[in-house]
mmCIF file of C-alpha atoms in Angstrom:
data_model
loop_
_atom_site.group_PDB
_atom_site.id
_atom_site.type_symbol
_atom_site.label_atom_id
_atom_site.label_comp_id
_atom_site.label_asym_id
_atom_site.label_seq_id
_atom_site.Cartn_x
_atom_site.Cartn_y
_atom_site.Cartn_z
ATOM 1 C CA UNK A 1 -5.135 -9.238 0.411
ATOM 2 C CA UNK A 2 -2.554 -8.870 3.213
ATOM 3 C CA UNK A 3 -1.305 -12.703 4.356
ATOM 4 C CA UNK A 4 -1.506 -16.099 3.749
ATOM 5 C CA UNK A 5 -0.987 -19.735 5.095
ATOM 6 C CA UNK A 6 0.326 -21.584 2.096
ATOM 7 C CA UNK A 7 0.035 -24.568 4.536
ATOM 8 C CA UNK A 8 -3.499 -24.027 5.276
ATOM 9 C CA UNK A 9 -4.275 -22.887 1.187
ATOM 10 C CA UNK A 10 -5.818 -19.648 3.335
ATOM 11 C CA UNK A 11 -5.654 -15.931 2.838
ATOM 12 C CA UNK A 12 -6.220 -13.002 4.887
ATOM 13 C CA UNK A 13 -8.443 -10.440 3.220
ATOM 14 C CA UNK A 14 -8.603 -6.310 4.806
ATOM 15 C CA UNK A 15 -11.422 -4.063 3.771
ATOM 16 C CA UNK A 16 -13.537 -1.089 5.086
ATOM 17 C CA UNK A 17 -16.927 -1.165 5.122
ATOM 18 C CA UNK A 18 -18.021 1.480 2.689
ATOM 19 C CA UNK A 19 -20.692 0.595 0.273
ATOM 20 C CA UNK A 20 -23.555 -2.259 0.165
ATOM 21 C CA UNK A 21 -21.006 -4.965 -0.609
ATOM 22 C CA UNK A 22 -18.691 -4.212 1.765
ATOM 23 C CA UNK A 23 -20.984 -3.996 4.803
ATOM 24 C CA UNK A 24 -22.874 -7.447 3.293
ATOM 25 C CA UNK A 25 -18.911 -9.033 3.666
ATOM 26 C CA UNK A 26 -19.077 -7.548 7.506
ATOM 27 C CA UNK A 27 -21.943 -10.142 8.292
ATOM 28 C CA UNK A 28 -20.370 -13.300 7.189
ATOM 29 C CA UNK A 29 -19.347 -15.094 10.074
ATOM 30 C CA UNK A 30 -16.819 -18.064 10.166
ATOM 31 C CA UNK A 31 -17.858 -21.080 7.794
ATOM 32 C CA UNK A 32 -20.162 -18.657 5.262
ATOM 33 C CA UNK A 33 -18.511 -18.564 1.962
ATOM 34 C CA UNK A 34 -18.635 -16.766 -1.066
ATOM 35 C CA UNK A 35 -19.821 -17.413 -4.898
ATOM 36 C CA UNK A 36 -16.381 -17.063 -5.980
ATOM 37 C CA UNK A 37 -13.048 -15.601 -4.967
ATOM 38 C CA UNK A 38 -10.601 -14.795 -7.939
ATOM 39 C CA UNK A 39 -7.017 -13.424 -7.555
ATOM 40 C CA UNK A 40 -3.977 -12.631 -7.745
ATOM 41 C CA UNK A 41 -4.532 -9.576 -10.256
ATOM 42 C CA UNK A 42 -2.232 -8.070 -11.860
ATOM 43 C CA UNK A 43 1.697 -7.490 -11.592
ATOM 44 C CA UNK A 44 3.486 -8.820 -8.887
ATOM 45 C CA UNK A 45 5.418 -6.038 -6.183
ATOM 46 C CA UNK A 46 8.983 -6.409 -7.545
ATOM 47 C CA UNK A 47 11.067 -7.132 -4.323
ATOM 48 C CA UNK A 48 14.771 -7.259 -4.669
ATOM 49 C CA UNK A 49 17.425 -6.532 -2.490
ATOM 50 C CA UNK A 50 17.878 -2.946 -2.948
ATOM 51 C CA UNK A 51 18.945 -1.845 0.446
ATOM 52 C CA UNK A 52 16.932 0.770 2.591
ATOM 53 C CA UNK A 53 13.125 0.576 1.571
ATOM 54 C CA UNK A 54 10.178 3.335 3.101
ATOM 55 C CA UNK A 55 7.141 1.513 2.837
ATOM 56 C CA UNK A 56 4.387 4.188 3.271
ATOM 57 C CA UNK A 57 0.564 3.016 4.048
ATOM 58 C CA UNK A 58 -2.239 4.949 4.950
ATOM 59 C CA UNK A 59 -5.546 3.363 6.264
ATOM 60 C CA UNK A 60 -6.305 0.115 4.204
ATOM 61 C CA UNK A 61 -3.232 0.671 2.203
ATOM 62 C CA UNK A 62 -1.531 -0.707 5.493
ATOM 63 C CA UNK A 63 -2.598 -3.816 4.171
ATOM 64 C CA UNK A 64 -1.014 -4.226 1.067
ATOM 65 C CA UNK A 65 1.804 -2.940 2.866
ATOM 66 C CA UNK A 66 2.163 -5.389 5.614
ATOM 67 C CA UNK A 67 3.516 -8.898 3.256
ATOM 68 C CA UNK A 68 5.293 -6.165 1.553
ATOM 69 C CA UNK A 69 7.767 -5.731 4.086
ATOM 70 C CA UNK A 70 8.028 -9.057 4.962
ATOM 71 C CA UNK A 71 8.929 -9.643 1.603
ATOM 72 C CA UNK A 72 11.515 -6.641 1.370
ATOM 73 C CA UNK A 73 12.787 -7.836 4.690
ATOM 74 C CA UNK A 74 13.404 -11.315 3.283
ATOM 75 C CA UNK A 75 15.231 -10.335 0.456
ATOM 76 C CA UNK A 76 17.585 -8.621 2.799
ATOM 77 C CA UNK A 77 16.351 -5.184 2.747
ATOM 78 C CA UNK A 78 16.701 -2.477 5.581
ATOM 79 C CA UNK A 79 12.650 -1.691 5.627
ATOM 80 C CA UNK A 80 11.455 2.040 7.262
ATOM 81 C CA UNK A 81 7.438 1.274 7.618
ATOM 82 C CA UNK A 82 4.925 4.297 8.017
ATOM 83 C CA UNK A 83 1.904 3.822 8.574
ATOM 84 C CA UNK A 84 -1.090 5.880 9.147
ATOM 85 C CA UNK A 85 -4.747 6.566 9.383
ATOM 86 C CA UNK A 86 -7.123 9.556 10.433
ATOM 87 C CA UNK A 87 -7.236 8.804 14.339
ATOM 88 C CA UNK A 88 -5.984 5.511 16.346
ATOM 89 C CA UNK A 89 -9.157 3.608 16.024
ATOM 90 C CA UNK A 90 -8.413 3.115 12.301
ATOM 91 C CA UNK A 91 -5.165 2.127 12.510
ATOM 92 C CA UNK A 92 -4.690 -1.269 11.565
ATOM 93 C CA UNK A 93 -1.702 -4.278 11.265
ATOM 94 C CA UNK A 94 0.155 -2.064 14.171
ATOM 95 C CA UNK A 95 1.578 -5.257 15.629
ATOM 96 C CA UNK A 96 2.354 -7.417 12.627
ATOM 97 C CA UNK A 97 3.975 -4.210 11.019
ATOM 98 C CA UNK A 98 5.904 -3.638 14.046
ATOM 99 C CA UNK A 99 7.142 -7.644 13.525
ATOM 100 C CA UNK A 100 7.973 -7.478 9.683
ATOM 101 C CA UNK A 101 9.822 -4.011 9.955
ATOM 102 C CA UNK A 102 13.599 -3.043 10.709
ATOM 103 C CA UNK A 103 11.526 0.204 11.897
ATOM 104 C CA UNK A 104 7.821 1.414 12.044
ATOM 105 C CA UNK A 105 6.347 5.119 12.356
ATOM 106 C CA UNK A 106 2.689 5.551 12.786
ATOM 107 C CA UNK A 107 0.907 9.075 12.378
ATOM 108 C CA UNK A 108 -1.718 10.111 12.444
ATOM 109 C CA UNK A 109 -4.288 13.040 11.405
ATOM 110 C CA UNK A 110 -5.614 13.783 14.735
ATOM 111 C CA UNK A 111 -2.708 13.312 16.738
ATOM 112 C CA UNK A 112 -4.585 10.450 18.758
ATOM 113 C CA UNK A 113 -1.100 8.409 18.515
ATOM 114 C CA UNK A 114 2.365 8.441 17.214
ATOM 115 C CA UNK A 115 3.119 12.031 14.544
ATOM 116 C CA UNK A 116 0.127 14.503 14.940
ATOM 117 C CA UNK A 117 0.088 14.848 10.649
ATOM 118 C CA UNK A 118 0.556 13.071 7.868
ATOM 119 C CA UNK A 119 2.606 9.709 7.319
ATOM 120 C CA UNK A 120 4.099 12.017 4.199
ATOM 121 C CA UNK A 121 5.800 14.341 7.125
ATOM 122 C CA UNK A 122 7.471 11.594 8.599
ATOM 123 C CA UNK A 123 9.114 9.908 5.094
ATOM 124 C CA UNK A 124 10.223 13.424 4.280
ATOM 125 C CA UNK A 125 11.888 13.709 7.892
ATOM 126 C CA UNK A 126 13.693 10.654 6.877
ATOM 127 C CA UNK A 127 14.968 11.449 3.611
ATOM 128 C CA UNK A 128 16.427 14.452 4.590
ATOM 129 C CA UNK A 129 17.916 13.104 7.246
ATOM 130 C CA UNK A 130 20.766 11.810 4.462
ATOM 131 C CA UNK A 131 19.404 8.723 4.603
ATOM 132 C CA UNK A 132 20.259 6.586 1.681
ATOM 133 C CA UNK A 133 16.950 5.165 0.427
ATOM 134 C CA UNK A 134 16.803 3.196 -2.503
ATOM 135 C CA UNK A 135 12.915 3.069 -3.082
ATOM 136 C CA UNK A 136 9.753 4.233 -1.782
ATOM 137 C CA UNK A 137 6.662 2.139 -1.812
ATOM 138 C CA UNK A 138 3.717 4.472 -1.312
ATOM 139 C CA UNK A 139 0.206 2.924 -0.972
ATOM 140 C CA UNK A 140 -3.176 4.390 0.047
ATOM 141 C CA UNK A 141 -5.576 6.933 -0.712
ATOM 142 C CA UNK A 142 -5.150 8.394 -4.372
ATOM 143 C CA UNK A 143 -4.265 11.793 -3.056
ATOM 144 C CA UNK A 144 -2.182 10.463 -0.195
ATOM 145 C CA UNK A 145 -0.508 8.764 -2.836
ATOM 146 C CA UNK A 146 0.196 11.960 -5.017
ATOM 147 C CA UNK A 147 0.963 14.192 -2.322
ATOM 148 C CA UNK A 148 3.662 11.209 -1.266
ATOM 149 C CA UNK A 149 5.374 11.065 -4.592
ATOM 150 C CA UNK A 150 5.634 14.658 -4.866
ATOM 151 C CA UNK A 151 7.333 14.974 -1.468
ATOM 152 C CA UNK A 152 9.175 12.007 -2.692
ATOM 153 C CA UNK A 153 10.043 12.875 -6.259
ATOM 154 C CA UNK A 154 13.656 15.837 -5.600
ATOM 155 C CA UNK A 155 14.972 13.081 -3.663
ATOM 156 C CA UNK A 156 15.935 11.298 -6.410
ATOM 157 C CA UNK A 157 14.335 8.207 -5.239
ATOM 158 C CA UNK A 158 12.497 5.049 -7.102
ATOM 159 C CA UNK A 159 8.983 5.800 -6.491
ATOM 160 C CA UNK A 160 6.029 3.190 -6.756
ATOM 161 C CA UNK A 161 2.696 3.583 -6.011
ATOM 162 C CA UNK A 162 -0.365 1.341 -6.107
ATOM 163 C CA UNK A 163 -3.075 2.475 -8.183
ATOM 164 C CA UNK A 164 -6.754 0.830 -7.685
ATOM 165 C CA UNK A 165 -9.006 1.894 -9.752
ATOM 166 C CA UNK A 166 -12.668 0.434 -9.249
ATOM 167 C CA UNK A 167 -13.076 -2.832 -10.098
ATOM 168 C CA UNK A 168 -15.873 -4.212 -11.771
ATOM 169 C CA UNK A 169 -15.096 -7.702 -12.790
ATOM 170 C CA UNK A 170 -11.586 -7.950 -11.463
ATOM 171 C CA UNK A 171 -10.514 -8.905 -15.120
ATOM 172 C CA UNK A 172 -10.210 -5.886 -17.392
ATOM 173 C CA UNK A 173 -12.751 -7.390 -19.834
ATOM 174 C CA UNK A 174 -16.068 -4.871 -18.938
ATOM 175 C CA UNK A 175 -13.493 -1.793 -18.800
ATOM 176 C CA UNK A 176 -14.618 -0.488 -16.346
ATOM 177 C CA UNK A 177 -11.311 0.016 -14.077
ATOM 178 C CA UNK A 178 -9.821 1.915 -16.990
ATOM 179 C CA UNK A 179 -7.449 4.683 -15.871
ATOM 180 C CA UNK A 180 -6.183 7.348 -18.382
ATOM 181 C CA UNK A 181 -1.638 7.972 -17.372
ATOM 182 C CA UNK A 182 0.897 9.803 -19.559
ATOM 183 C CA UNK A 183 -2.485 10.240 -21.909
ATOM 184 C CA UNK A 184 -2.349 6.102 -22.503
ATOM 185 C CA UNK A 185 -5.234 4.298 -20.990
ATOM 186 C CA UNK A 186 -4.561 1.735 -18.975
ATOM 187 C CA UNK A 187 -6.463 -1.657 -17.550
ATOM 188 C CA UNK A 188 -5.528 -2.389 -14.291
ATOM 189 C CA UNK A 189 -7.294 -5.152 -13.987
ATOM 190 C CA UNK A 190 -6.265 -6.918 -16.810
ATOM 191 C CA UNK A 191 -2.711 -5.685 -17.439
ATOM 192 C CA UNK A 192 -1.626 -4.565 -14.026
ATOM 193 C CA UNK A 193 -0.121 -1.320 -13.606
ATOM 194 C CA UNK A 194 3.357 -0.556 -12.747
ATOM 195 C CA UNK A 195 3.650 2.797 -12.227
ATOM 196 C CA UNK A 196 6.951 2.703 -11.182
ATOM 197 C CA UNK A 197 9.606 5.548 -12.403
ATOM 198 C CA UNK A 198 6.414 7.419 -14.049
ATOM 199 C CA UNK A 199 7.447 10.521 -12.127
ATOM 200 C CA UNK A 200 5.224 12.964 -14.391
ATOM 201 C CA UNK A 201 2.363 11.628 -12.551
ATOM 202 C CA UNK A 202 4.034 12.949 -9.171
ATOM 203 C CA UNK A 203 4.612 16.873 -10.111
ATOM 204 C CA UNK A 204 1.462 16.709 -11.927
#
């Protein structure tokens, strides 16, 4: 989920066409609906003025990025954006992260447009630059998200990622989204999952 019109009662929903499901959403056109539409999920992003902010996002992860930062930025955060993909074609939210952001950095694998690597070179660039960041906000791939709080983790920074685990029933109740961290298992769907300040999980 990446916007919404509370005027309109309307919500913008980003995904990749993957699997049967996904490509079955790609046909819908305008005025189609579906059986049912459930959410929000889980625990709410805690935004609070902190100060400087790195959101990270890497292909779809740009979207639960993108009302991130407009959040952080109306709380009266400084917010460094970096987002990424595997070439320019699958970029996405360029513009509208652009708008929400006190600055944006795109990379991307190929070099096709902005840092020829990974959005992890580019929030490492920054924080050793000396620049005092208060949190980083990595979401994305699971291993983009590792590799991010490792880079992250000597800095001595608040690290959150966003773990989705598959999602069965979107309530916690079949178990199927359960996730096993610090040897606890975990519901995501039911519980949410904060994984904030569980820096084991990032030199693991």
């Amino acid at each position: 989920m990446a916007d919404f019109e509370r005027e309109t009662g309307t919500v913008t929903v980003i995904f990749q066409e993957m699997g049967k499901t996904t490509k079955q959403l790609a046909k819908l056109s305008a005025g189609d609906s579906l059986e049912d539409f459930v959410g929000p999920l889980g625990t709410p992003a805690d935004v609070r003025k902190l100060g400087t902010v790195i959101l990270v996002g890497g292909g779809v992860g740009v979207a639960p990025i993108y009302p991130q930062a407009k959040a952080y930025v109306s709380a009266g955060n400084r917010v460094i954006s970096i987002i990424g993909a595997r070439n320019k074609d699958l970029l996405i939210l360029e513009d509208e992260m652009e708008k929400a952001s006190s600055e944006v950095y795109i990379a991307t694998d190929d070099g096709s447009k902005g840092h020829h690597g990974f959005v992890t070179d580019i929030m490492k660039s920054i924080l050793d630059s000396g620049e005092k960041v208060a949190r980083v906000v990595i979401i994305g791939p699971p291993i983009m998200m590792k590799v991010g709080a490792g880079v992250a983790f000597p800095y001595n920074v608040e690290i959150l990622v966003s773990l989705n685990s598959i999602m069965v029933d979107g309530t916690g109740m079949c178990g199927g989204c359960r996730v096993t961290v610090g040897g606890e298992t975990k519901l995501p769907a039911l519980t949410g999952l904060n994984l904030t300040q569980e820096r084991s999980i990032s030199s693991s």
